[in-house]
PDB file of C-alpha atoms in Angstrom:
ATOM      1  CA  MET A   1      -6.892   5.832  14.933  1.00 94.00           C
ATOM      2  CA  LYS A   2      -3.111   6.153  15.328  1.00 96.00           C
ATOM      3  CA  TYR A   3      -0.519   3.936  12.996  1.00 95.00           C
ATOM      4  CA  ARG A   4       3.432   3.520  13.839  1.00 92.00           C
ATOM      5  CA  TYR A   5       5.354   4.170  10.482  1.00 92.00           C
ATOM      6  CA  LEU A   6       7.306   1.495   9.041  1.00 92.00           C
ATOM      7  CA  THR A   7      10.635   1.754   9.372  1.00 88.00           C
ATOM      8  CA  SER A   8      13.082   0.306   6.887  1.00 88.00           C
ATOM      9  CA  ILE A   9      17.125   0.301   7.297  1.00 86.00           C
ATOM     10  CA  ASN A  10      18.921   2.421   4.510  1.00 88.00           C
ATOM     11  CA  SER A  11      20.858   0.340   2.330  1.00 87.00           C
ATOM     12  CA  ASN A  12      23.390   3.269   3.068  1.00 90.00           C
ATOM     13  CA  PRO A  13      25.075   2.287   6.679  1.00 88.00           C
ATOM     14  CA  ASN A  14      26.065   5.847   7.054  1.00 93.00           C
ATOM     15  CA  LYS A  15      22.809   6.992   6.546  1.00 91.00           C
ATOM     16  CA  PRO A  16      19.439   6.729   8.912  1.00 89.00           C
ATOM     17  CA  HIS A  17      16.449   4.589   8.554  1.00 88.00           C
ATOM     18  CA  PHE A  18      13.430   5.430   6.194  1.00 90.00           C
ATOM     19  CA  ARG A  19       9.947   5.617   8.189  1.00 91.00           C
ATOM     20  CA  ARG A  20       6.815   5.878   6.196  1.00 93.00           C
ATOM     21  CA  PRO A  21       3.447   5.987   6.659  1.00 96.00           C
ATOM     22  CA  VAL A  22       1.930   2.653   5.636  1.00 96.00           C
ATOM     23  CA  VAL A  23      -0.936   1.264   6.353  1.00 96.00           C
ATOM     24  CA  ASP A  24      -2.710  -2.395   5.733  1.00 96.00           C
ATOM     25  CA  VAL A  25      -5.440  -2.013   3.024  1.00 98.00           C
ATOM     26  CA  GLU A  26      -8.028  -4.048   2.198  1.00 98.00           C
ATOM     27  CA  LEU A  27      -9.288  -3.902  -1.484  1.00 98.00           C
ATOM     28  CA  TYR A  28     -12.783  -4.614  -2.662  1.00 98.00           C
ATOM     29  CA  GLY A  29     -13.236  -5.614  -6.321  1.00 97.00           C
ATOM     30  CA  PRO A  30     -16.569  -7.118  -8.099  1.00 96.00           C
ATOM     31  CA  GLN A  31     -15.181 -10.608  -7.420  1.00 96.00           C
ATOM     32  CA  LYS A  32     -12.457 -10.611  -4.793  1.00 94.00           C
ATOM     33  CA  VAL A  33     -11.163  -8.872  -1.833  1.00 96.00           C
ATOM     34  CA  THR A  34      -7.511  -8.431  -1.249  1.00 96.00           C
ATOM     35  CA  LYS A  35      -5.263  -7.173   1.518  1.00 97.00           C
ATOM     36  CA  THR A  36      -2.318  -5.555   0.666  1.00 98.00           C
ATOM     37  CA  ILE A  37      -0.293  -1.950   2.097  1.00 97.00           C
ATOM     38  CA  ALA A  38      -0.455   1.269   0.713  1.00 98.00           C
ATOM     39  CA  LEU A  39       1.726   4.369   1.694  1.00 97.00           C
ATOM     40  CA  VAL A  40      -0.351   7.140   2.537  1.00 98.00           C
ATOM     41  CA  ASP A  41       0.916   9.995   0.109  1.00 96.00           C
ATOM     42  CA  SER A  42      -0.150  13.398   0.551  1.00 95.00           C
ATOM     43  CA  GLY A  43       1.420  14.080  -2.808  1.00 94.00           C
ATOM     44  CA  ALA A  44      -0.410  11.703  -5.246  1.00 95.00           C
ATOM     45  CA  ASP A  45      -3.722  13.062  -6.673  1.00 95.00           C
ATOM     46  CA  TYR A  46      -5.176   9.573  -6.849  1.00 96.00           C
ATOM     47  CA  CYS A  47      -4.964   6.295  -4.909  1.00 97.00           C
ATOM     48  CA  LEU A  48      -2.810   4.392  -6.976  1.00 98.00           C
ATOM     49  CA  PHE A  49      -2.315   0.306  -6.472  1.00 98.00           C
ATOM     50  CA  ASN A  50      -0.324  -1.758  -9.223  1.00 98.00           C
ATOM     51  CA  ILE A  51      -2.487  -3.208 -12.007  1.00 98.00           C
ATOM     52  CA  GLU A  52      -1.728  -6.613 -11.027  1.00 98.00           C
ATOM     53  CA  PHE A  53      -4.333  -5.899  -7.994  1.00 98.00           C
ATOM     54  CA  ALA A  54      -7.195  -5.028 -10.695  1.00 98.00           C
ATOM     55  CA  LYS A  55      -6.909  -8.840 -11.802  1.00 96.00           C
ATOM     56  CA  GLU A  56      -7.004 -10.025  -8.315  1.00 96.00           C
ATOM     57  CA  ILE A  57      -9.788  -8.263  -7.437  1.00 97.00           C
ATOM     58  CA  GLY A  58     -11.813  -8.605 -10.651  1.00 98.00           C
ATOM     59  CA  VAL A  59     -11.848  -5.417 -12.297  1.00 98.00           C
ATOM     60  CA  GLU A  60     -11.929  -5.065 -15.938  1.00 97.00           C
ATOM     61  CA  ILE A  61      -8.801  -2.757 -17.034  1.00 97.00           C
ATOM     62  CA  GLY A  62     -10.787  -2.673 -20.704  1.00 97.00           C
ATOM     63  CA  LYS A  63     -14.029  -0.935 -18.486  1.00 97.00           C
ATOM     64  CA  CYS A  64     -11.633   1.452 -16.496  1.00 97.00           C
ATOM     65  CA  GLU A  65     -11.664   5.182 -17.000  1.00 98.00           C
ATOM     66  CA  LYS A  66      -8.421   5.923 -19.031  1.00 97.00           C
ATOM     67  CA  SER A  67      -5.924   8.549 -18.063  1.00 97.00           C
ATOM     68  CA  ARG A  68      -2.219   9.742 -17.235  1.00 96.00           C
ATOM     69  CA  THR A  69       0.349  10.477 -14.636  1.00 93.00           C
ATOM     70  CA  ILE A  70       3.113  11.885 -14.403  1.00 91.00           C
ATOM     71  CA  GLY A  71       5.710  11.593 -11.666  1.00 85.00           C
ATOM     72  CA  VAL A  72       8.555  12.742 -10.189  1.00 84.00           C
ATOM     73  CA  GLU A  73      11.124  11.785 -12.562  1.00 83.00           C
ATOM     74  CA  GLY A  74       9.013  13.481 -15.256  1.00 86.00           C
ATOM     75  CA  GLY A  75       7.720  10.821 -16.934  1.00 88.00           C
ATOM     76  CA  SER A  76       4.075  10.330 -18.262  1.00 92.00           C
ATOM     77  CA  LYS A  77       2.187   7.020 -17.502  1.00 93.00           C
ATOM     78  CA  GLU A  78      -1.213   5.537 -18.273  1.00 96.00           C
ATOM     79  CA  ILE A  79      -3.122   4.817 -15.466  1.00 97.00           C
ATOM     80  CA  PHE A  80      -7.049   3.001 -15.136  1.00 98.00           C
ATOM     81  CA  ILE A  81      -9.296   4.480 -13.083  1.00 98.00           C
ATOM     82  CA  THR A  82     -12.354   3.279 -11.437  1.00 98.00           C
ATOM     83  CA  GLU A  83     -14.787   3.232  -8.339  1.00 98.00           C
ATOM     84  CA  ILE A  84     -14.244   0.355  -5.953  1.00 98.00           C
ATOM     85  CA  GLU A  85     -14.611  -0.091  -2.232  1.00 98.00           C
ATOM     86  CA  LEU A  86     -11.560   0.239  -0.019  1.00 98.00           C
ATOM     87  CA  GLN A  87     -10.623  -0.226   3.406  1.00 98.00           C
ATOM     88  CA  VAL A  88      -8.132   0.758   6.193  1.00 98.00           C
ATOM     89  CA  LYS A  89      -7.295  -1.323   8.733  1.00 96.00           C
ATOM     90  CA  ASN A  90      -9.161   0.098  11.615  1.00 96.00           C
ATOM     91  CA  LEU A  91     -11.257   2.473   9.717  1.00 97.00           C
ATOM     92  CA  ASN A  92     -14.254   2.381   7.924  1.00 96.00           C
ATOM     93  CA  LYS A  93     -14.793   1.097   4.059  1.00 96.00           C
ATOM     94  CA  VAL A  94     -14.954   3.778   1.595  1.00 96.00           C
ATOM     95  CA  LYS A  95     -15.734   4.080  -1.922  1.00 97.00           C
ATOM     96  CA  ILE A  96     -13.344   5.543  -3.889  1.00 97.00           C
ATOM     97  CA  LEU A  97     -11.706   6.317  -7.262  1.00 97.00           C
ATOM     98  CA  VAL A  98      -8.674   4.590  -7.625  1.00 98.00           C
ATOM     99  CA  GLY A  99      -6.392   4.163 -10.651  1.00 98.00           C
ATOM    100  CA  PHE A 100      -4.529   1.108 -11.274  1.00 98.00           C
ATOM    101  CA  ILE A 101      -1.064   1.497 -12.833  1.00 97.00           C
ATOM    102  CA  ASP A 102       1.271  -0.736 -14.737  1.00 96.00           C
ATOM    103  CA  SER A 103       4.619   0.216 -12.471  1.00 93.00           C
ATOM    104  CA  ARG A 104       7.474  -1.533 -11.029  1.00 90.00           C
ATOM    105  CA  SER A 105       8.072   0.524  -8.096  1.00 90.00           C
ATOM    106  CA  VAL A 106       4.038   1.111  -6.841  1.00 94.00           C
ATOM    107  CA  THR A 107       2.179  -1.558  -4.930  1.00 96.00           C
ATOM    108  CA  GLY A 108      -0.361   0.753  -3.190  1.00 98.00           C
ATOM    109  CA  LEU A 109      -0.400   4.702  -2.548  1.00 98.00           C
ATOM    110  CA  ILE A 110      -3.422   6.914  -1.055  1.00 98.00           C
ATOM    111  CA  GLY A 111      -3.744   9.938  -2.370  1.00 96.00           C
ATOM    112  CA  GLN A 112      -5.874  13.007  -2.150  1.00 96.00           C
ATOM    113  CA  ILE A 113      -8.955  12.627  -3.935  1.00 96.00           C
ATOM    114  CA  GLY A 114     -11.481  10.688  -2.240  1.00 95.00           C
ATOM    115  CA  PHE A 115      -9.462   9.757   0.466  1.00 97.00           C
ATOM    116  CA  PHE A 116      -8.006  13.163   2.200  1.00 96.00           C
ATOM    117  CA  ASP A 117     -11.031  14.383   1.020  1.00 94.00           C
ATOM    118  CA  LYS A 118     -13.032  12.215   4.011  1.00 94.00           C
ATOM    119  CA  HIS A 119     -10.687  11.746   6.712  1.00 97.00           C
ATOM    120  CA  ARG A 120      -8.618  13.943   8.778  1.00 97.00           C
ATOM    121  CA  ILE A 121      -4.797  13.142   8.533  1.00 98.00           C
ATOM    122  CA  LYS A 122      -2.163  14.062  10.791  1.00 97.00           C
ATOM    123  CA  PHE A 123       1.157  13.150  10.764  1.00 97.00           C
ATOM    124  CA  GLU A 124       3.412  13.240  14.041  1.00 96.00           C
ATOM    125  CA  ARG A 125       6.613  11.888  12.660  1.00 94.00           C
ATOM    126  CA  ASP A 126       8.361  13.009  15.911  1.00 95.00           C
ATOM    127  CA  HIS A 127       6.044  10.451  17.706  1.00 94.00           C
ATOM    128  CA  ASP A 128       6.425   7.972  15.088  1.00 92.00           C
ATOM    129  CA  ALA A 129       2.947   7.360  14.461  1.00 95.00           C
ATOM    130  CA  PHE A 130       0.507   9.224  12.050  1.00 97.00           C
ATOM    131  CA  GLU A 131      -3.169   9.507  12.805  1.00 98.00           C
ATOM    132  CA  ILE A 132      -6.294   8.943  10.398  1.00 98.00           C
ATOM    133  CA  ASN A 133      -9.878   9.850  11.521  1.00 97.00           C
ATOM    134  CA  PRO A 134     -13.291  10.118   9.092  1.00 96.00           C
ATOM    135  CA  ILE A 135     -14.610  13.576   8.928  1.00 94.00           C
ATOM    136  CA  LYS A 136     -18.022  13.478  10.201  1.00 83.00           C
TER     137      LYS A 136
ATOM    138  CA  MET B   1      -6.313   7.287  21.550  1.00 55.00           C
ATOM    139  CA  ASN B   2      -5.988   3.517  19.828  1.00 58.00           C
ATOM    140  CA  MET B   3      -3.151   2.730  18.429  1.00 58.00           C
ATOM    141  CA  ASP B   4      -2.310   0.254  15.870  1.00 57.00           C
ATOM    142  CA  LYS B   5      -0.067  -2.284  16.778  1.00 50.00           C
ATOM    143  CA  THR B   6       1.644  -3.656  13.506  1.00 52.00           C
ATOM    144  CA  SER B   7       5.021  -4.711  13.502  1.00 51.00           C
ATOM    145  CA  THR B   8       7.477  -2.713  11.732  1.00 53.00           C
ATOM    146  CA  ASN B   9       9.644  -5.658  11.235  1.00 70.00           C
ATOM    147  CA  PHE B  10       9.429  -5.054   7.300  1.00 84.00           C
ATOM    148  CA  ASN B  11      13.379  -5.421   6.684  1.00 84.00           C
ATOM    149  CA  LYS B  12      13.907  -8.909   6.196  1.00 84.00           C
ATOM    150  CA  LEU B  13      11.502  -8.787   3.507  1.00 89.00           C
ATOM    151  CA  LEU B  14      13.541  -5.792   1.587  1.00 88.00           C
ATOM    152  CA  LYS B  15      16.664  -7.845   1.943  1.00 87.00           C
ATOM    153  CA  SER B  16      15.417 -11.339   0.406  1.00 91.00           C
ATOM    154  CA  PHE B  17      12.294 -10.124  -1.577  1.00 94.00           C
ATOM    155  CA  LYS B  18      13.282  -6.730  -3.286  1.00 90.00           C
ATOM    156  CA  ASP B  19      11.029  -6.326  -6.656  1.00 93.00           C
ATOM    157  CA  GLN B  20       9.103  -9.574  -5.961  1.00 96.00           C
ATOM    158  CA  TRP B  21       5.865  -9.937  -4.726  1.00 97.00           C
ATOM    159  CA  VAL B  22       5.099 -11.714  -1.295  1.00 97.00           C
ATOM    160  CA  ALA B  23       2.244 -12.728   0.654  1.00 97.00           C
ATOM    161  CA  VAL B  24       3.198 -12.397   4.404  1.00 95.00           C
ATOM    162  CA  SER B  25       1.474 -12.458   7.540  1.00 93.00           C
ATOM    163  CA  GLU B  26       0.031  -9.220   9.341  1.00 90.00           C
ATOM    164  CA  ASP B  27       3.114  -8.442  10.874  1.00 89.00           C
ATOM    165  CA  TYR B  28       5.559  -8.864   8.049  1.00 90.00           C
ATOM    166  CA  GLY B  29       7.021 -12.089  10.132  1.00 90.00           C
ATOM    167  CA  THR B  30       6.063 -14.840   8.037  1.00 92.00           C
ATOM    168  CA  VAL B  31       6.427 -14.976   4.763  1.00 94.00           C
ATOM    169  CA  PHE B  32       3.828 -17.390   2.824  1.00 96.00           C
ATOM    170  CA  ALA B  33       4.496 -17.167  -0.680  1.00 97.00           C
ATOM    171  CA  SER B  34       6.954 -14.904  -2.992  1.00 97.00           C
ATOM    172  CA  GLY B  35       7.285 -14.327  -6.536  1.00 97.00           C
ATOM    173  CA  HIS B  36       7.083 -12.312  -9.679  1.00 96.00           C
ATOM    174  CA  THR B  37       4.021 -12.062 -10.107  1.00 97.00           C
ATOM    175  CA  LEU B  38       1.089 -11.469  -7.533  1.00 97.00           C
ATOM    176  CA  GLU B  39      -1.267 -13.971  -9.700  1.00 96.00           C
ATOM    177  CA  SER B  40       1.442 -16.592  -9.060  1.00 96.00           C
ATOM    178  CA  ILE B  41       1.670 -15.779  -5.213  1.00 97.00           C
ATOM    179  CA  SER B  42      -1.990 -15.888  -4.656  1.00 95.00           C
ATOM    180  CA  LYS B  43      -2.621 -19.170  -6.340  1.00 93.00           C
ATOM    181  CA  LYS B  44       0.308 -20.947  -3.746  1.00 93.00           C
ATOM    182  CA  ILE B  45      -1.499 -19.456  -0.602  1.00 93.00           C
ATOM    183  CA  LYS B  46      -4.883 -21.328   0.649  1.00 84.00           C
ATOM    184  CA  THR B  47      -6.107 -19.009   2.384  1.00 82.00           C
ATOM    185  CA  THR B  48      -6.220 -15.387   2.283  1.00 79.00           C
ATOM    186  CA  LYS B  49      -7.248 -14.744   5.689  1.00 82.00           C
ATOM    187  CA  ASN B  50      -4.995 -12.666   7.727  1.00 88.00           C
ATOM    188  CA  VAL B  51      -2.144 -12.735   4.443  1.00 96.00           C
ATOM    189  CA  LYS B  52      -1.731  -9.244   3.026  1.00 96.00           C
ATOM    190  CA  MET B  53      -0.062  -9.347  -0.638  1.00 97.00           C
ATOM    191  CA  PHE B  54       1.999  -6.567  -2.298  1.00 97.00           C
ATOM    192  CA  LYS B  55       5.442  -5.894  -4.657  1.00 97.00           C
ATOM    193  CA  VAL B  56       8.304  -5.316  -2.010  1.00 95.00           C
ATOM    194  CA  VAL B  57       9.008  -1.476  -3.368  1.00 93.00           C
ATOM    195  CA  PRO B  58      12.576  -0.014  -3.099  1.00 90.00           C
ATOM    196  CA  PHE B  59      11.988   1.395   0.675  1.00 90.00           C
ATOM    197  CA  ASP B  60      15.625   1.081   1.639  1.00 88.00           C
ATOM    198  CA  THR B  61      16.716   3.815  -0.604  1.00 88.00           C
ATOM    199  CA  ILE B  62      15.275   7.391  -1.024  1.00 89.00           C
ATOM    200  CA  TYR B  63      12.213   6.570  -2.785  1.00 88.00           C
ATOM    201  CA  SER B  64       9.322   9.377  -4.735  1.00 85.00           C
ATOM    202  CA  PRO B  65       6.553   7.404  -6.571  1.00 82.00           C
TER     203      PRO B  65
END
């Protein structure tokens, strides 16, 4: 399946627009399903979602595995890992380990473990498109 | 090859709702609710069908999460 890059105007008018590989995603929790968006991020080890989604879909943070992640600024931040089902728009649902993080700057990231493992992902920025296909 | 046609009309959100949570239509064109927590906007909307909810992160600047 091919997806278009999401275009955002640069706050600096002298600089080019940003284009990012963002997909619609559904998160299936024990109590609820929530639709959101996530950046396909080959630099992220885990799929990470803002901690507010855990509460929304009924994930009990206290029962999650605690770990830590380090961002580009070098700071370490606690994450809470658990298995949920996740469905990228137009793809099949997958069971996957995701981390929930209390971060002002993260809504959703699709990372390597569990997703890139199971999909072939091709970035074609020159065509303003990227492609995600399940590995058969 | 199929191509997802989701609109990339995201810039209105960046101008008006940066750092807030929003509930929007699939094409980002209609904002159903906004607020400072996901819980607050989730309570405001009547249905979650065809609605996506997310935090408007600073996509108008260099972003390296």
